[in-house]
Structure formats: structure tokens, C-alpha cells
């Protein structure tokens, strides 16, 4: 077992995010604030990010406008808050290739990138389908794929075929045919404080686990490119991993993260939550780090 | 392929762009997964020819069809199996140029753009 520090950094938010997207079936039930986050894991001699945010130019800006994203900050700004330089990040694990998770890969020029091969192969399959079926590919863009080719040529890309231990105690777990064809989530097993699970978009909010109306029935997310059934069964796998302790599952669009963990709010109102601190590691949320 | 020549200019751009995107995704995915590239080459050549034919129409959206021809042609050097960094950079550059040009005449096609509440027709003015 290992000893990792884990932070969740907020890099943007949607102030009015349709609840029906966050929780399946919540039609016409208004909106919630949905943060846009990724995670930083430090330990075992590595600095890893799980997802990357997006770059607010070109397609990123276009999509952000469509969703109503505000308060965006680039990786160098938000990571400085925990004393991390993006150039020092040696590992990127992409939970899936949507713009708000994978669109910031270029912020991490020295990182080895891990993504499920299925996230690539299914797009190759879908791109050969008739135009009337291209909604399937409508959340991906060739630019990221071309970038991944470049990273492969540099020997800095691994296409995962199923479950994989990236570093001791840090695993990528496939969640295929859920939110996307080749989604994955990340588990961390800390000797000091137990299990953590970084969900990607395999859940958006805790409510997906506690039930849309608090009845404890898992209610999946509302934007599914794969199978809703697979989403629910994947949530069961996640729930089992943390033995039902749902706050050990970290959804990257859940604003209540800030209530559950030591958190610092910065001048631009974005947050950093500190999930776990390895032995000898200083807190980043208690004012030791100068903010940009 | 020739149906492109029989459609309105905006529709022609949409069809060419859709074909280009599919080929760009196929090309990059094939390079990543060591898939077959030869069938893609034929389609790339056909697309370049169709872009040029569409661009020759009197009412053509010339900037868009030219950008599509350039972006498609930039895929050709990638089909060597071991593309140079320069070829990859050029493919990305022409892709971005095409995308910008296309969005001047047809709506952004990505999720969530088409699920958003803005009026797509505003973009055409």
C-alpha cells in the first residue's frame, strides 16, 4: 500500500447547470452550480493529474459558451495554488475524452498520458457510420486525437486495455459503455486513510448514489453515450469499492465536495479541496501557499 | 461523392466537413491503434477532389471548401504510418483553420453546442 496526497482543484464552473443532466430524470427541476474540477495525486515519486480541464480557446471556448461555463482559469494558475507546476506533472490519466476533462492535455507537456484504448477504437468505428449517426462522435474532436498521436510518437502515451495499476495503489478501472465508450475511473488505496475513488463523469453528483429523491436508489447521470444500465452497474462497482462510504467517491462536478473536505476558496471564488495528506506533506488549504 | 455538387453551398460544406472529420478521426485512431491506413488514403484523395470540385462552383463557399481541401490533404502525410511531428502539427493547424471557417456558415456541431439554448441561425449572419 502507498501514501498519496490528493487534492481536487476547481478550474471553472457552470452556475446554471441543468439538473436533468446531472441526475437522470430531473426534468424541469431547475439548475445547480456545477464546478469543473480535476484531481492532483502526489506520491510514490510521481505527480499525477486525473483529467486536465480544457483550454478556453477555439473549440473549448465554443463548448464552454454552449454550457455556460464561467470563471475559467488555466492549469498553471489553479495548480500554483497547491504549489504544483504543470511542467512537473509526469502522469496524466484521462477518465474520458470530453473537452472539459481531456481538453487541457497540452498544459502538461512532460506527462505520460493514459487513456483507455476503447475510448479511441469506438470513435474509429463510429466515424465510419452514416452522417445521421454522427451524434455518437459529436463530443469528440480530431484535434485531441491528433495530439495523442504526437504523444504516442514521443513514447508518452499508453492506451490501456482494461484495468491497470499505474503506480502502487493507484489503478485505472475501465467503465466501458457508460458515460462514454471507453470511460474509466481511478482508485487510490492509501495505507494511512483507506480508499478513494476519482469518478470522472461516471457520476456527476453524490445524488447519483443517494437517489434522485433521497431513497438510496442509484440514479445515473443524464448524459450517457453508452448504456444507462452499464452506468448503474458501474456505480455499484464504485460503491462496493468504497464500502458504501459515498464521500470517498469524488465526482468532478459536485459542489458539495467543498463541504466535505478541508477547502480553501480563492479570490476568484474557485476552490481547492484537500482530500488526503501524505506523511510530511504540508496542507495547501491552510494558507501556507501564496495564491495567484 | 458527387451529390455534394448538387446541394446548396452550406449543405455542401457540411457534407465535406463531416467526411473530413470522419477521416481525421479514422486516421488518428488508426495511427494510435495500428489499424489499416490504405483504405483511408483513397477516401482522402476522393475528398480532396470533391472539395476542389465544390470550390469551383460559382456559388461556392470558397474559403470553406479550400480549407477543407487543405485539411484533408494534410491527412495524406499522416498515412505513412510514421508521420513527422511537422506533418502532425500541420494537420492540427489545418483542422483548426477549417473548423473556424466552417463555423462561420454552419452551427457548431459538437455536444453540447446543439443542446444549448442559443439561436444557431444567429451565427450565419
Short mmCIF file of C-alpha atoms in Angstrom, two decimals:
data_model
loop_
_atom_site.label_atom_id
_atom_site.label_comp_id
_atom_site.label_asym_id
_atom_site.label_seq_id
_atom_site.Cartn_x
_atom_site.Cartn_y
_atom_site.Cartn_z
CA UNK A 1 0.00 0.00 0.00
CA UNK A 2 1.05 3.54 -0.64
CA UNK A 3 0.77 7.02 0.77
CA UNK A 4 -0.62 9.64 -1.60
CA UNK A 5 -1.68 13.22 -1.11
CA UNK A 6 -4.82 14.07 -3.06
CA UNK A 7 -6.26 17.46 -3.99
CA UNK A 8 -9.24 18.44 -6.09
CA UNK A 9 -8.80 21.74 -7.91
CA UNK A 10 -11.67 23.72 -9.37
CA UNK A 11 -10.79 25.47 -12.62
CA UNK A 12 -14.20 26.73 -13.80
CA UNK A 13 -17.88 26.29 -13.11
CA UNK A 14 -21.31 26.36 -14.64
CA UNK A 15 -23.59 28.46 -12.49
CA UNK A 16 -26.79 27.15 -14.05
CA UNK A 17 -26.24 23.52 -14.91
CA UNK A 18 -29.42 21.66 -15.81
CA UNK A 19 -30.27 19.18 -13.06
CA UNK A 20 -31.58 16.80 -15.70
CA UNK A 21 -28.04 16.35 -16.98
CA UNK A 22 -26.58 15.84 -13.52
CA UNK A 23 -29.25 13.38 -12.42
CA UNK A 24 -31.31 11.33 -14.84
CA UNK A 25 -34.99 12.14 -14.76
CA UNK A 26 -34.82 15.51 -13.05
CA UNK A 27 -36.60 17.13 -15.97
CA UNK A 28 -37.76 20.69 -15.45
CA UNK A 29 -36.31 20.76 -11.96
CA UNK A 30 -34.08 23.73 -12.46
CA UNK A 31 -30.34 24.11 -12.23
CA UNK A 32 -27.42 23.68 -9.86
CA UNK A 33 -23.94 25.15 -9.65
CA UNK A 34 -21.61 22.57 -11.18
CA UNK A 35 -17.88 23.03 -10.63
CA UNK A 36 -15.38 21.85 -13.23
CA UNK A 37 -12.53 20.07 -11.46
CA UNK A 38 -9.66 17.70 -11.82
CA UNK A 39 -7.52 15.91 -9.25
CA UNK A 40 -3.86 16.00 -8.34
CA UNK A 41 -2.20 12.98 -6.75
CA UNK A 42 1.28 13.20 -5.29
CA UNK A 43 3.22 10.25 -4.01
CA UNK A 44 5.36 7.21 -4.80
CA UNK A 45 7.72 9.54 -6.62
CA UNK A 46 5.10 10.76 -9.07
CA UNK A 47 2.93 13.78 -9.68
CA UNK A 48 -0.26 12.71 -11.39
CA UNK A 49 -3.34 14.56 -12.57
CA UNK A 50 -6.61 12.82 -13.23
CA UNK A 51 -8.14 14.80 -16.09
CA UNK A 52 -6.86 18.12 -17.27
CA UNK A 53 -9.66 20.64 -17.68
CA UNK A 54 -9.83 22.40 -21.02
CA UNK A 55 -8.19 25.30 -22.80
CA UNK A 56 -10.55 28.25 -23.22
CA UNK A 57 -9.78 28.87 -26.87
CA UNK A 58 -11.17 27.52 -30.13
CA UNK A 59 -13.41 24.51 -29.51
CA UNK A 60 -13.01 24.81 -25.74
CA UNK A 61 -14.37 28.34 -25.76
CA UNK A 62 -17.16 27.36 -28.15
CA UNK A 63 -18.30 24.46 -26.00
CA UNK A 64 -17.89 26.46 -22.82
CA UNK A 65 -20.21 29.07 -24.27
CA UNK A 66 -22.72 26.35 -25.06
CA UNK A 67 -22.69 25.08 -21.49
CA UNK A 68 -22.45 28.48 -19.84
CA UNK A 69 -19.03 27.89 -18.29
CA UNK A 70 -17.62 30.80 -16.29
CA UNK A 71 -14.63 31.69 -14.12
CA UNK A 72 -12.21 29.55 -16.14
CA UNK A 73 -8.56 29.51 -15.10
CA UNK A 74 -5.70 27.68 -16.82
CA UNK A 75 -3.74 24.87 -15.21
CA UNK A 76 -0.75 26.99 -14.25
CA UNK A 77 -2.98 29.28 -12.19
CA UNK A 78 -5.01 26.67 -10.33
CA UNK A 79 -2.11 24.30 -9.77
CA UNK A 80 0.07 27.07 -8.38
CA UNK A 81 -2.42 27.16 -5.53
CA UNK A 82 -1.14 23.79 -4.38
CA UNK A 83 2.45 24.52 -5.27
CA UNK A 84 2.47 22.50 -8.48
CA UNK A 85 3.97 23.50 -11.81
CA UNK A 86 2.17 21.75 -14.72
CA UNK A 87 5.59 21.06 -16.26
CA UNK A 88 6.41 18.87 -13.26
CA UNK A 89 3.37 16.65 -13.73
CA UNK A 90 4.69 13.34 -15.03
CA UNK A 91 1.43 11.46 -15.42
CA UNK A 92 -1.99 12.30 -16.83
CA UNK A 93 -4.86 9.84 -16.54
CA UNK A 94 -7.80 10.80 -18.72
CA UNK A 95 -11.12 9.44 -17.50
CA UNK A 96 -12.60 10.10 -20.95
CA UNK A 97 -12.02 12.39 -23.86
CA UNK A 98 -14.67 15.06 -23.42
CA UNK A 99 -13.48 18.63 -23.72
CA UNK A 100 -13.76 19.55 -20.04
CA UNK A 101 -11.68 16.53 -18.97
CA UNK A 102 -9.18 15.97 -21.77
CA UNK A 103 -9.10 19.37 -23.46
CA UNK A 104 -6.25 20.64 -21.30
CA UNK A 105 -3.71 17.91 -22.04
CA UNK A 106 -1.37 20.38 -23.66
CA UNK A 107 -0.96 22.12 -20.32
CA UNK A 108 1.11 19.11 -19.23
CA UNK A 109 3.95 18.89 -21.76
CA UNK A 110 6.05 16.34 -19.89
CA UNK A 111 3.40 13.93 -18.77
CA UNK A 112 2.86 10.37 -19.85
CA UNK A 113 -0.81 10.05 -20.77
CA UNK A 114 -3.07 7.08 -20.00
CA UNK A 115 -6.43 6.57 -21.68
CA UNK A 116 -8.50 3.51 -22.41
CA UNK A 117 -7.91 2.14 -25.92
CA UNK A 118 -11.65 1.69 -26.26
CA UNK A 119 -12.11 5.45 -25.98
CA UNK A 120 -10.17 5.63 -29.26
CA UNK A 121 -11.35 2.48 -31.04
CA UNK A 122 -15.03 3.22 -30.63
CA UNK A 123 -14.60 6.60 -32.26
CA UNK A 124 -12.79 4.95 -35.13
CA UNK A 125 -15.78 2.64 -35.51
CA UNK A 126 -18.33 5.41 -35.16
CA UNK A 127 -16.63 7.72 -37.62
CA UNK A 128 -17.38 5.17 -40.33
CA UNK A 129 -21.13 5.28 -39.67
CA UNK A 130 -23.53 7.34 -41.78
CA UNK A 131 -23.85 11.04 -41.10
CA UNK A 132 -27.25 10.54 -39.48
CA UNK A 133 -25.49 8.58 -36.70
CA UNK A 134 -22.68 11.04 -36.05
CA UNK A 135 -24.19 12.25 -32.81
CA UNK A 136 -22.13 9.40 -31.39
CA UNK A 137 -18.93 11.27 -32.23
CA UNK A 138 -20.32 14.72 -31.52
CA UNK A 139 -18.45 15.16 -28.26
CA UNK A 140 -15.01 14.45 -29.63
CA UNK A 141 -12.75 16.38 -31.92
CA UNK A 142 -9.99 15.21 -34.22
CA UNK A 143 -7.55 17.69 -32.69
CA UNK A 144 -7.23 15.76 -29.43
CA UNK A 145 -6.78 12.52 -31.33
CA UNK A 146 -4.06 14.07 -33.49
CA UNK A 147 -2.39 15.37 -30.34
CA UNK A 148 -2.48 11.87 -28.86
CA UNK A 149 -0.74 10.54 -31.98
CA UNK A 150 2.06 13.02 -31.38
CA UNK A 151 2.32 11.95 -27.76
CA UNK A 152 2.43 8.31 -28.84
CA UNK A 153 5.31 9.08 -31.18
CA UNK A 154 7.15 10.59 -28.23
CA UNK A 155 6.62 7.37 -26.29
CA UNK A 156 4.41 9.19 -23.82
CA UNK A 157 1.05 7.58 -24.36
CA UNK A 158 -0.34 4.31 -23.08
CA UNK A 159 -3.62 3.01 -24.43
CA UNK A 160 -4.99 0.88 -21.63
CA UNK A 161 -6.78 -2.35 -22.34
CA UNK A 162 -8.86 -2.74 -19.21
CA UNK A 163 -7.81 -2.41 -15.58
CA UNK A 164 -4.27 -1.32 -14.86
CA UNK A 165 -2.14 -0.44 -11.86
CA UNK A 166 -0.45 2.78 -12.91
CA UNK A 167 1.58 3.10 -9.70
CA UNK A 168 1.42 1.12 -6.47
CA UNK A 169 -2.05 1.51 -5.05
CA UNK A 170 -3.22 3.73 -7.91
CA UNK A 171 -5.36 1.99 -10.50
CA UNK A 172 -7.29 2.88 -13.62
CA UNK A 173 -10.55 0.95 -13.75
CA UNK A 174 -12.48 0.66 -17.01
CA UNK A 175 -16.08 1.84 -17.05
CA UNK A 176 -16.83 0.96 -20.62
CA UNK A 177 -20.05 1.88 -22.40
CA UNK A 178 -21.16 4.22 -19.64
CA UNK A 179 -20.85 7.99 -19.97
CA UNK A 180 -18.59 7.25 -22.94
CA UNK A 181 -17.47 4.09 -24.70
CA UNK A 182 -14.06 4.00 -23.07
CA UNK A 183 -14.55 5.79 -19.79
CA UNK A 184 -12.51 4.87 -16.75
CA UNK A 185 -12.24 5.93 -13.14
CA UNK A 186 -9.26 5.96 -10.78
CA UNK A 187 -8.90 4.26 -7.42
CA UNK A 188 -6.32 5.04 -4.76
CA UNK A 189 -5.54 2.80 -1.83
CA UNK A 190 -3.77 4.71 0.90
CA UNK A 191 -2.28 2.82 3.82
CA UNK A 192 -2.91 5.82 6.06
CA UNK A 193 -6.53 6.66 5.31
CA UNK A 194 -8.00 4.00 3.08
CA UNK A 195 -9.67 4.03 -0.30
CA UNK A 196 -10.50 6.92 -2.59
CA UNK A 197 -12.18 6.90 -5.96
CA UNK A 198 -11.94 9.65 -8.59
CA UNK A 199 -15.08 9.21 -10.61
CA UNK A 200 -14.58 11.20 -13.79
CA UNK A 201 -18.09 11.53 -15.18
CA UNK A 202 -19.25 8.12 -14.04
CA UNK A 203 -21.22 10.13 -11.55
CA UNK A 204 -21.75 13.88 -11.53
CA UNK A 205 -23.04 14.44 -8.00
CA UNK A 206 -23.50 12.47 -4.78
CA UNK A 207 -27.20 12.40 -5.53
CA UNK A 208 -26.47 9.83 -8.23
CA UNK A 209 -25.70 7.47 -5.34
CA UNK A 210 -28.08 8.68 -2.68
CA UNK A 211 -31.01 8.68 -5.09
CA UNK A 212 -32.76 11.42 -7.01
CA UNK A 213 -35.27 11.74 -4.20
CA UNK A 214 -33.14 10.53 -1.33
CA UNK A 215 -34.39 6.97 -1.43
CA UNK A 216 -30.97 5.38 -1.85
CA UNK A 217 -31.70 4.09 -5.34
CA UNK A 218 -28.79 4.83 -7.63
CA UNK A 219 -29.84 7.32 -10.28
CA UNK A 220 -27.40 7.69 -13.14
CA UNK A 221 -26.18 10.79 -14.85
CA UNK A 222 -28.32 12.28 -17.58
CA UNK A 223 -25.77 12.42 -20.40
CA UNK A 224 -24.92 8.89 -21.46
CA UNK A 225 -23.27 7.89 -24.73
CA UNK A 226 -23.22 4.22 -23.71
CA UNK A 227 -25.76 2.27 -21.70
CA UNK A 228 -27.74 3.58 -18.75
CA UNK A 229 -27.74 0.08 -17.32
CA UNK A 230 -23.94 -0.06 -17.52
CA UNK A 231 -23.83 3.29 -15.73
CA UNK A 232 -25.85 1.96 -12.82
CA UNK A 233 -23.86 -1.27 -12.61
CA UNK A 234 -20.59 0.66 -12.74
CA UNK A 235 -21.87 2.82 -9.89
CA UNK A 236 -22.42 -0.40 -7.96
CA UNK A 237 -18.78 -1.37 -8.55
CA UNK A 238 -17.70 2.06 -7.35
CA UNK A 239 -19.95 1.91 -4.30
CA UNK A 240 -18.63 -1.53 -3.40
CA UNK A 241 -15.04 -0.30 -3.71
CA UNK A 242 -15.59 2.33 -1.02
CA UNK A 243 -17.85 0.03 1.01
CA UNK A 244 -20.77 2.42 0.65
CA UNK A 245 -18.89 5.44 2.03
CA UNK A 246 -20.03 7.69 -0.80
CA UNK A 247 -17.97 10.74 0.13
CA UNK A 248 -14.86 8.71 -0.72
CA UNK A 249 -16.10 8.87 -4.31
CA UNK A 250 -15.15 12.18 -5.89
CA UNK A 251 -17.42 13.45 -8.66
CA UNK A 252 -15.70 16.24 -10.60
CA UNK A 253 -18.91 18.28 -10.96
CA UNK A 254 -20.12 18.13 -7.34
CA UNK A 255 -20.11 21.43 -5.43
CA UNK A 256 -20.62 19.66 -2.10
CA UNK A 257 -17.01 18.46 -2.24
CA UNK A 258 -16.20 21.83 -0.67
CA UNK A 259 -18.40 20.97 2.32
CA UNK A 260 -16.97 17.51 2.88
CA UNK A 261 -13.24 18.22 2.85
CA UNK A 262 -10.85 20.91 4.09
CA UNK A 263 -11.22 23.54 1.41
CA UNK A 264 -9.86 26.93 0.53
CA UNK A 265 -11.76 29.44 -1.57
CA UNK A 266 -9.57 31.81 -3.55
CA UNK A 267 -10.13 35.40 -4.60
CA UNK A 268 -11.68 34.32 -7.89
CA UNK A 269 -14.13 32.15 -5.87
CA UNK A 270 -12.64 28.90 -7.22
CA UNK A 271 -11.83 26.19 -4.67
CA UNK A 272 -9.18 23.66 -3.74
CA UNK A 273 -10.16 20.69 -1.58
CA UNK A 274 -7.61 18.60 0.27
CA UNK A 275 -8.75 15.00 0.45
CA UNK A 276 -5.65 13.39 1.84
CA UNK A 277 -2.22 14.49 3.02
CA UNK A 278 0.72 12.12 2.95
CA UNK A 279 3.09 11.97 5.89
CA UNK A 280 5.33 15.04 5.90
CA UNK A 281 3.26 16.91 3.32
CA UNK A 282 2.12 20.44 4.16
CA UNK A 283 -1.51 21.43 3.88
CA UNK A 284 -2.32 23.54 0.82
CA UNK A 285 -5.59 24.85 2.15
CA UNK A 286 -4.46 26.43 5.41
CA UNK A 287 -2.79 29.48 3.95
CA UNK A 288 0.79 28.32 3.50
CA UNK A 289 0.75 28.77 -0.26
CA UNK A 290 0.67 32.18 -1.86
CA UNK A 291 -2.19 32.47 -4.33
CA UNK A 292 -2.07 33.93 -7.77
CA UNK B 1 -19.49 11.70 -53.67
CA UNK B 2 -20.89 13.80 -56.49
CA UNK B 3 -24.05 14.56 -54.52
CA UNK B 4 -22.03 17.37 -52.96
CA UNK B 5 -22.21 19.21 -56.27
CA UNK B 6 -25.99 19.04 -56.34
CA UNK B 7 -26.64 20.61 -52.96
CA UNK B 8 -26.78 24.15 -51.62
CA UNK B 9 -23.38 25.63 -50.73
CA UNK B 10 -23.90 25.40 -46.98
CA UNK B 11 -25.06 21.82 -47.26
CA UNK B 12 -22.09 21.02 -49.45
CA UNK B 13 -19.73 22.43 -46.82
CA UNK B 14 -21.47 20.44 -44.13
CA UNK B 15 -21.13 17.21 -46.08
CA UNK B 16 -17.48 17.80 -46.93
CA UNK B 17 -16.67 18.76 -43.35
CA UNK B 18 -18.44 15.68 -41.98
CA UNK B 19 -16.46 13.47 -44.32
CA UNK B 20 -13.24 15.22 -43.36
CA UNK B 21 -13.91 14.81 -39.64
CA UNK B 22 -14.63 11.13 -40.04
CA UNK B 23 -11.38 10.70 -41.96
CA UNK B 24 -9.39 12.72 -39.44
CA UNK B 25 -10.77 10.61 -36.59
CA UNK B 26 -10.15 7.39 -38.52
CA UNK B 27 -6.63 8.43 -39.43
CA UNK B 28 -5.62 9.35 -35.90
CA UNK B 29 -7.35 6.34 -34.36
CA UNK B 30 -5.69 4.03 -36.91
CA UNK B 31 -2.31 5.50 -36.10
CA UNK B 32 -2.94 5.05 -32.39
CA UNK B 33 -4.23 1.51 -32.74
CA UNK B 34 -2.09 0.44 -35.70
CA UNK B 35 -5.16 -0.03 -37.87
CA UNK B 36 -5.30 -0.13 -41.64
CA UNK B 37 -4.44 3.11 -43.37
CA UNK B 38 -4.67 2.21 -47.06
CA UNK B 39 -8.47 2.44 -47.32
CA UNK B 40 -8.32 5.86 -45.71
CA UNK B 41 -5.89 7.13 -48.33
CA UNK B 42 -8.36 6.52 -51.14
CA UNK B 43 -11.09 8.36 -49.27
CA UNK B 44 -8.77 11.26 -48.51
CA UNK B 45 -7.90 11.63 -52.18
CA UNK B 46 -11.58 11.49 -53.13
CA UNK B 47 -12.43 14.14 -50.55
CA UNK B 48 -9.71 16.49 -51.77
CA UNK B 49 -11.06 16.12 -55.31
CA UNK B 50 -14.63 16.74 -54.18
CA UNK B 51 -13.59 19.81 -52.20
CA UNK B 52 -11.89 21.22 -55.28
CA UNK B 53 -14.90 20.45 -57.44
CA UNK B 54 -17.25 22.03 -54.93
CA UNK B 55 -14.98 25.06 -54.70
CA UNK B 56 -15.18 25.55 -58.44
CA UNK B 57 -18.93 26.15 -58.32
CA UNK B 58 -19.99 29.71 -58.99
CA UNK B 59 -21.89 29.98 -55.70
CA UNK B 60 -19.34 28.02 -53.68
CA UNK B 61 -18.29 28.99 -50.19
CA UNK B 62 -14.73 29.20 -51.40
CA UNK B 63 -12.92 29.77 -48.13
CA UNK B 64 -14.59 26.76 -46.54
CA UNK B 65 -14.06 24.38 -49.44
CA UNK B 66 -10.44 25.48 -49.78
CA UNK B 67 -9.87 24.98 -46.06
CA UNK B 68 -11.48 21.55 -46.27
CA UNK B 69 -9.27 20.57 -49.20
CA UNK B 70 -6.20 21.71 -47.27
CA UNK B 71 -7.21 19.91 -44.10
CA UNK B 72 -7.98 16.72 -46.00
CA UNK B 73 -4.71 16.92 -47.91
CA UNK B 74 -2.84 17.36 -44.64
CA UNK B 75 -4.03 13.91 -43.61
CA UNK B 76 -2.20 12.36 -46.55
CA UNK B 77 1.33 12.58 -45.00
CA UNK B 78 -0.04 11.01 -41.81
CA UNK B 79 -0.92 7.85 -43.69
CA UNK B 80 2.72 6.87 -43.94
CA UNK B 81 2.35 5.12 -40.55
CA UNK B 82 5.19 7.14 -39.07
CA UNK B 83 4.24 10.79 -39.53
CA UNK B 84 6.71 13.52 -38.71
CA UNK B 85 5.97 16.00 -35.93
CA UNK B 86 5.75 18.67 -38.63
CA UNK B 87 3.10 16.72 -40.51
CA UNK B 88 1.10 16.26 -37.33
CA UNK B 89 1.40 19.93 -36.47
CA UNK B 90 0.28 20.88 -39.98
CA UNK B 91 -2.71 18.54 -39.76
CA UNK B 92 -3.78 20.13 -36.49
CA UNK B 93 -3.28 23.62 -37.85
CA UNK B 94 -5.35 23.00 -40.97
CA UNK B 95 -8.00 21.28 -38.87
CA UNK B 96 -8.37 24.32 -36.65
CA UNK B 97 -8.48 26.63 -39.68
CA UNK B 98 -11.19 24.52 -41.28
CA UNK B 99 -13.23 24.36 -38.10
CA UNK B 100 -13.14 28.14 -37.73
CA UNK B 101 -14.17 28.64 -41.35
CA UNK B 102 -16.97 26.09 -41.19
CA UNK B 103 -18.49 27.60 -38.06
CA UNK B 104 -18.92 30.87 -39.93
CA UNK B 105 -21.56 29.25 -42.12
CA UNK B 106 -22.97 26.28 -40.20
CA UNK B 107 -23.55 25.80 -36.46
CA UNK B 108 -21.02 24.22 -34.17
CA UNK B 109 -21.90 20.55 -34.31
CA UNK B 110 -20.44 19.40 -31.01
CA UNK B 111 -22.29 18.33 -27.92
CA UNK B 112 -23.35 20.40 -26.04
CA UNK B 113 -23.49 23.18 -28.63
CA UNK B 114 -26.54 21.77 -30.29
CA UNK B 115 -28.19 21.23 -26.93
CA UNK B 116 -27.68 24.83 -25.92
CA UNK B 117 -30.33 27.48 -25.97
CA UNK B 118 -28.61 29.95 -28.29
CA UNK B 119 -30.07 30.53 -31.72
CA UNK B 120 -27.84 28.79 -34.21
CA UNK B 121 -29.12 30.95 -37.00
CA UNK B 122 -27.52 33.97 -35.40
CA UNK B 123 -24.15 32.54 -36.35
CA UNK B 124 -24.96 32.67 -40.02
CA UNK B 125 -25.43 36.42 -40.17
#
